[in-house]
Each structure stands twice: as C-alpha cells, then as structure tokens.
Amino acid sequence: SQIAVVPVNTGDSFANLKPENKLLSMWVLGLPTLTSCTPAYERVLTSAGLDFCIVQDGEWEAKIRILCADTNLRNEIMSKANIYLTTEHSKEILLKKWDVALNFSNINDSFEHKF
C-alpha cells in the first residue's frame, strides 16, 4: 500500500468522538493517511502540520489521486508524521502520561513506605 484511508461517519456522535489510534497506527506502518475530519484526527493532523482531513465527500477522490501520484508528497507527509510520533507518542512519553493518569508516583511512594 502507498496510502491509508480512514473514513468515519462524522454524523455518528459515537464514531465522531473516537481517538486517533487508527491514524497513528497507519503512520507507524509508514502510510500517509487521509481521514475524515473528526476532532481527534483534526487535532493530530494540525499538530503535525498536515492538511489531510477530508471535510466534504468530494475531496476523497482528488486527494487519493494526488497522494498516489506524488512520491515526494508522500515522503514529506511521512517525515512530518514521524516527527509527530517521535515528539508526542514515543514509548517514554506514553508511559509518563499513564504514570500521571494512574498516579503511580504516589502509589510507589506509599508502597515503599509500608515496607
């Protein structure tokens, strides 16, 4: 595959609020990705400096054709995607976020004090 496509029914409130996991997974696989314009996808794409959220149904075909035809554009997209993955979603960053979310620093401190 040269690209990935992640359409979402943005009229479905449940589907519209799903996280960006599919987009990030496609990037890890090295695939420039077109997505529907959900809040999570738009936030990630904007943060990565990319404009590949599809707002209108008519945009899908044009953007797919552009991406399939332009190797340099696909490489540029993946360069930005990889920068985003490295700075926002590395294993270390995600583990720190989970530690904060689960408050492990306080749990470890109180566990050590008991023994």
mmCIF file with all atom_site columns, C-alpha atoms in Angstrom:
data_model
loop_
_atom_site.group_PDB
_atom_site.id
_atom_site.type_symbol
_atom_site.label_atom_id
_atom_site.label_alt_id
_atom_site.label_comp_id
_atom_site.label_asym_id
_atom_site.label_entity_id
_atom_site.label_seq_id
_atom_site.pdbx_PDB_ins_code
_atom_site.Cartn_x
_atom_site.Cartn_y
_atom_site.Cartn_z
_atom_site.occupancy
_atom_site.B_iso_or_equiv
_atom_site.pdbx_formal_charge
_atom_site.auth_seq_id
_atom_site.auth_comp_id
_atom_site.auth_asym_id
_atom_site.auth_atom_id
_atom_site.pdbx_PDB_model_num
ATOM 1   C CA . SER A 1 1   ? 0.000   0.000  0.000  1.00 0.00 ? 1   SER A CA 1
ATOM 2   C CA . GLN A 1 2   ? 1.100   3.535  -0.692 1.00 0.00 ? 2   GLN A CA 1
ATOM 3   C CA . ILE A 1 3   ? -1.526  5.312  1.415  1.00 0.00 ? 3   ILE A CA 1
ATOM 4   C CA . ALA A 1 4   ? -4.176  4.607  4.046  1.00 0.00 ? 4   ALA A CA 1
ATOM 5   C CA . VAL A 1 5   ? -7.743  5.875  4.125  1.00 0.00 ? 5   VAL A CA 1
ATOM 6   C CA . VAL A 1 6   ? -9.719  6.149  7.378  1.00 0.00 ? 6   VAL A CA 1
ATOM 7   C CA . PRO A 1 7   ? -13.264 7.300  6.665  1.00 0.00 ? 7   PRO A CA 1
ATOM 8   C CA . VAL A 1 8   ? -15.559 7.948  9.616  1.00 0.00 ? 8   VAL A CA 1
ATOM 9   C CA . ASN A 1 9   ? -19.253 8.741  9.631  1.00 0.00 ? 9   ASN A CA 1
ATOM 10  C CA . THR A 1 10  ? -18.946 12.167 11.247 1.00 0.00 ? 10  THR A CA 1
ATOM 11  C CA . GLY A 1 11  ? -22.721 12.268 11.682 1.00 0.00 ? 11  GLY A CA 1
ATOM 12  C CA . ASP A 1 12  ? -22.468 9.410  14.182 1.00 0.00 ? 12  ASP A CA 1
ATOM 13  C CA . SER A 1 13  ? -21.640 11.059 17.521 1.00 0.00 ? 13  SER A CA 1
ATOM 14  C CA . PHE A 1 14  ? -20.022 7.874  18.900 1.00 0.00 ? 14  PHE A CA 1
ATOM 15  C CA . ALA A 1 15  ? -17.790 7.327  15.848 1.00 0.00 ? 15  ALA A CA 1
ATOM 16  C CA . ASN A 1 16  ? -17.012 11.041 15.630 1.00 0.00 ? 16  ASN A CA 1
ATOM 17  C CA . LEU A 1 17  ? -15.527 11.049 19.140 1.00 0.00 ? 17  LEU A CA 1
ATOM 18  C CA . LYS A 1 18  ? -13.181 8.074  18.748 1.00 0.00 ? 18  LYS A CA 1
ATOM 19  C CA . PRO A 1 19  ? -9.467  8.691  19.387 1.00 0.00 ? 19  PRO A CA 1
ATOM 20  C CA . GLU A 1 20  ? -6.723  8.954  16.800 1.00 0.00 ? 20  GLU A CA 1
ATOM 21  C CA . ASN A 1 21  ? -5.403  5.387  17.194 1.00 0.00 ? 21  ASN A CA 1
ATOM 22  C CA . LYS A 1 22  ? -6.021  4.311  13.583 1.00 0.00 ? 22  LYS A CA 1
ATOM 23  C CA . LEU A 1 23  ? -4.223  7.359  12.195 1.00 0.00 ? 23  LEU A CA 1
ATOM 24  C CA . LEU A 1 24  ? -1.217  6.818  14.460 1.00 0.00 ? 24  LEU A CA 1
ATOM 25  C CA . SER A 1 25  ? -1.138  3.102  13.603 1.00 0.00 ? 25  SER A CA 1
ATOM 26  C CA . MET A 1 26  ? -1.092  3.870  9.895  1.00 0.00 ? 26  MET A CA 1
ATOM 27  C CA . TRP A 1 27  ? 1.767   6.315  10.409 1.00 0.00 ? 27  TRP A CA 1
ATOM 28  C CA . VAL A 1 28  ? 3.740   3.716  12.364 1.00 0.00 ? 28  VAL A CA 1
ATOM 29  C CA . LEU A 1 29  ? 3.277   1.441  9.344  1.00 0.00 ? 29  LEU A CA 1
ATOM 30  C CA . GLY A 1 30  ? 4.709   4.223  7.151  1.00 0.00 ? 30  GLY A CA 1
ATOM 31  C CA . LEU A 1 31  ? 1.474   5.102  5.367  1.00 0.00 ? 31  LEU A CA 1
ATOM 32  C CA . PRO A 1 32  ? 0.411   8.674  4.614  1.00 0.00 ? 32  PRO A CA 1
ATOM 33  C CA . THR A 1 33  ? -3.210  8.736  5.734  1.00 0.00 ? 33  THR A CA 1
ATOM 34  C CA . LEU A 1 34  ? -6.374  10.511 4.657  1.00 0.00 ? 34  LEU A CA 1
ATOM 35  C CA . THR A 1 35  ? -9.043  10.741 7.351  1.00 0.00 ? 35  THR A CA 1
ATOM 36  C CA . SER A 1 36  ? -12.486 12.145 7.896  1.00 0.00 ? 36  SER A CA 1
ATOM 37  C CA . CYS A 1 37  ? -12.467 15.367 9.849  1.00 0.00 ? 37  CYS A CA 1
ATOM 38  C CA . THR A 1 38  ? -13.139 14.192 13.406 1.00 0.00 ? 38  THR A CA 1
ATOM 39  C CA . PRO A 1 39  ? -11.921 16.216 16.401 1.00 0.00 ? 39  PRO A CA 1
ATOM 40  C CA . ALA A 1 40  ? -9.121  13.742 17.210 1.00 0.00 ? 40  ALA A CA 1
ATOM 41  C CA . TYR A 1 41  ? -7.869  13.377 13.628 1.00 0.00 ? 41  TYR A CA 1
ATOM 42  C CA . GLU A 1 42  ? -8.037  17.114 13.007 1.00 0.00 ? 42  GLU A CA 1
ATOM 43  C CA . ARG A 1 43  ? -6.106  17.847 16.230 1.00 0.00 ? 43  ARG A CA 1
ATOM 44  C CA . VAL A 1 44  ? -3.329  15.381 15.386 1.00 0.00 ? 44  VAL A CA 1
ATOM 45  C CA . LEU A 1 45  ? -3.048  16.373 11.725 1.00 0.00 ? 45  LEU A CA 1
ATOM 46  C CA . THR A 1 46  ? -2.967  20.063 12.608 1.00 0.00 ? 46  THR A CA 1
ATOM 47  C CA . SER A 1 47  ? -0.317  19.459 15.276 1.00 0.00 ? 47  SER A CA 1
ATOM 48  C CA . ALA A 1 48  ? 1.747   17.534 12.732 1.00 0.00 ? 48  ALA A CA 1
ATOM 49  C CA . GLY A 1 49  ? 1.427   20.366 10.201 1.00 0.00 ? 49  GLY A CA 1
ATOM 50  C CA . LEU A 1 50  ? -0.629  18.288 7.770  1.00 0.00 ? 50  LEU A CA 1
ATOM 51  C CA . ASP A 1 51  ? -3.817  19.098 5.881  1.00 0.00 ? 51  ASP A CA 1
ATOM 52  C CA . PHE A 1 52  ? -5.353  15.731 5.123  1.00 0.00 ? 52  PHE A CA 1
ATOM 53  C CA . CYS A 1 53  ? -8.669  15.851 6.970  1.00 0.00 ? 53  CYS A CA 1
ATOM 54  C CA . ILE A 1 54  ? -11.462 15.347 4.468  1.00 0.00 ? 54  ILE A CA 1
ATOM 55  C CA . VAL A 1 55  ? -14.346 17.713 5.149  1.00 0.00 ? 55  VAL A CA 1
ATOM 56  C CA . GLN A 1 56  ? -16.510 17.082 2.077  1.00 0.00 ? 56  GLN A CA 1
ATOM 57  C CA . ASP A 1 57  ? -17.193 13.768 0.374  1.00 0.00 ? 57  ASP A CA 1
ATOM 58  C CA . GLY A 1 58  ? -15.988 15.151 -2.964 1.00 0.00 ? 58  GLY A CA 1
ATOM 59  C CA . GLU A 1 59  ? -12.445 15.640 -1.613 1.00 0.00 ? 59  GLU A CA 1
ATOM 60  C CA . TRP A 1 60  ? -11.661 11.938 -1.157 1.00 0.00 ? 60  TRP A CA 1
ATOM 61  C CA . GLU A 1 61  ? -11.021 11.054 -4.794 1.00 0.00 ? 61  GLU A CA 1
ATOM 62  C CA . ALA A 1 62  ? -8.937  14.148 -5.552 1.00 0.00 ? 62  ALA A CA 1
ATOM 63  C CA . LYS A 1 63  ? -6.676  13.735 -2.511 1.00 0.00 ? 63  LYS A CA 1
ATOM 64  C CA . ILE A 1 64  ? -6.282  9.984  -3.074 1.00 0.00 ? 64  ILE A CA 1
ATOM 65  C CA . ARG A 1 65  ? -5.197  10.641 -6.669 1.00 0.00 ? 65  ARG A CA 1
ATOM 66  C CA . ILE A 1 66  ? -2.745  13.350 -5.567 1.00 0.00 ? 66  ILE A CA 1
ATOM 67  C CA . LEU A 1 67  ? -1.156  11.127 -2.923 1.00 0.00 ? 67  LEU A CA 1
ATOM 68  C CA . CYS A 1 68  ? -0.917  8.084  -5.184 1.00 0.00 ? 68  CYS A CA 1
ATOM 69  C CA . ALA A 1 69  ? 0.762   10.116 -7.929 1.00 0.00 ? 69  ALA A CA 1
ATOM 70  C CA . ASP A 1 70  ? 3.300   12.045 -5.830 1.00 0.00 ? 70  ASP A CA 1
ATOM 71  C CA . THR A 1 71  ? 6.040   10.063 -4.097 1.00 0.00 ? 71  THR A CA 1
ATOM 72  C CA . ASN A 1 72  ? 7.724   13.245 -2.833 1.00 0.00 ? 72  ASN A CA 1
ATOM 73  C CA . LEU A 1 73  ? 4.496   14.388 -1.180 1.00 0.00 ? 73  LEU A CA 1
ATOM 74  C CA . ARG A 1 74  ? 4.053   11.004 0.500  1.00 0.00 ? 74  ARG A CA 1
ATOM 75  C CA . ASN A 1 75  ? 7.633   11.183 1.790  1.00 0.00 ? 75  ASN A CA 1
ATOM 76  C CA . GLU A 1 76  ? 7.091   14.732 3.065  1.00 0.00 ? 76  GLU A CA 1
ATOM 77  C CA . ILE A 1 77  ? 3.914   13.666 4.872  1.00 0.00 ? 77  ILE A CA 1
ATOM 78  C CA . MET A 1 78  ? 5.668   10.724 6.496  1.00 0.00 ? 78  MET A CA 1
ATOM 79  C CA . SER A 1 79  ? 8.555   12.947 7.540  1.00 0.00 ? 79  SER A CA 1
ATOM 80  C CA . LYS A 1 80  ? 6.125   15.225 9.404  1.00 0.00 ? 80  LYS A CA 1
ATOM 81  C CA . ALA A 1 81  ? 4.212   12.231 10.752 1.00 0.00 ? 81  ALA A CA 1
ATOM 82  C CA . ASN A 1 82  ? 7.403   10.673 12.103 1.00 0.00 ? 82  ASN A CA 1
ATOM 83  C CA . ILE A 1 83  ? 8.380   13.919 13.809 1.00 0.00 ? 83  ILE A CA 1
ATOM 84  C CA . TYR A 1 84  ? 4.950   13.998 15.444 1.00 0.00 ? 84  TYR A CA 1
ATOM 85  C CA . LEU A 1 85  ? 5.223   10.358 16.533 1.00 0.00 ? 85  LEU A CA 1
ATOM 86  C CA . THR A 1 86  ? 8.681   10.941 17.998 1.00 0.00 ? 86  THR A CA 1
ATOM 87  C CA . THR A 1 87  ? 7.787   14.117 19.878 1.00 0.00 ? 87  THR A CA 1
ATOM 88  C CA . GLU A 1 88  ? 4.252   13.230 21.001 1.00 0.00 ? 88  GLU A CA 1
ATOM 89  C CA . HIS A 1 89  ? 3.867   9.444  21.069 1.00 0.00 ? 89  HIS A CA 1
ATOM 90  C CA . SER A 1 90  ? 7.142   7.783  21.915 1.00 0.00 ? 90  SER A CA 1
ATOM 91  C CA . LYS A 1 91  ? 7.036   4.872  24.357 1.00 0.00 ? 91  LYS A CA 1
ATOM 92  C CA . GLU A 1 92  ? 8.629   7.021  27.075 1.00 0.00 ? 92  GLU A CA 1
ATOM 93  C CA . ILE A 1 93  ? 6.131   9.853  26.615 1.00 0.00 ? 93  ILE A CA 1
ATOM 94  C CA . LEU A 1 94  ? 3.169   7.485  26.704 1.00 0.00 ? 94  LEU A CA 1
ATOM 95  C CA . LEU A 1 95  ? 4.442   5.698  29.817 1.00 0.00 ? 95  LEU A CA 1
ATOM 96  C CA . LYS A 1 96  ? 4.872   9.040  31.602 1.00 0.00 ? 96  LYS A CA 1
ATOM 97  C CA . LYS A 1 97  ? 1.315   10.030 30.643 1.00 0.00 ? 97  LYS A CA 1
ATOM 98  C CA . TRP A 1 98  ? -0.003  6.741  32.039 1.00 0.00 ? 98  TRP A CA 1
ATOM 99  C CA . ASP A 1 99  ? 2.023   7.216  35.227 1.00 0.00 ? 99  ASP A CA 1
ATOM 100 C CA . VAL A 1 100 ? 0.446   10.634 35.709 1.00 0.00 ? 100 VAL A CA 1
ATOM 101 C CA . ALA A 1 101 ? -3.038  9.379  34.804 1.00 0.00 ? 101 ALA A CA 1
ATOM 102 C CA . LEU A 1 102 ? -2.801  6.460  37.200 1.00 0.00 ? 102 LEU A CA 1
ATOM 103 C CA . ASN A 1 103 ? -0.902  8.487  39.775 1.00 0.00 ? 103 ASN A CA 1
ATOM 104 C CA . PHE A 1 104 ? 1.803   5.795  40.025 1.00 0.00 ? 104 PHE A CA 1
ATOM 105 C CA . SER A 1 105 ? 4.357   8.134  41.551 1.00 0.00 ? 105 SER A CA 1
ATOM 106 C CA . ASN A 1 106 ? 2.213   8.474  44.683 1.00 0.00 ? 106 ASN A CA 1
ATOM 107 C CA . ILE A 1 107 ? 1.351   4.768  44.711 1.00 0.00 ? 107 ILE A CA 1
ATOM 108 C CA . ASN A 1 108 ? 5.025   3.778  44.545 1.00 0.00 ? 108 ASN A CA 1
ATOM 109 C CA . ASP A 1 109 ? 5.939   6.223  47.315 1.00 0.00 ? 109 ASP A CA 1
ATOM 110 C CA . SER A 1 110 ? 3.259   4.967  49.680 1.00 0.00 ? 110 SER A CA 1
ATOM 111 C CA . PHE A 1 111 ? 4.023   1.312  48.797 1.00 0.00 ? 111 PHE A CA 1
ATOM 112 C CA . GLU A 1 112 ? 7.725   1.795  49.639 1.00 0.00 ? 112 GLU A CA 1
ATOM 113 C CA . HIS A 1 113 ? 6.875   3.469  52.959 1.00 0.00 ? 113 HIS A CA 1
ATOM 114 C CA . LYS A 1 114 ? 4.789   0.484  54.082 1.00 0.00 ? 114 LYS A CA 1
ATOM 115 C CA . PHE A 1 115 ? 7.659   -1.970 53.739 1.00 0.00 ? 115 PHE A CA 1
#
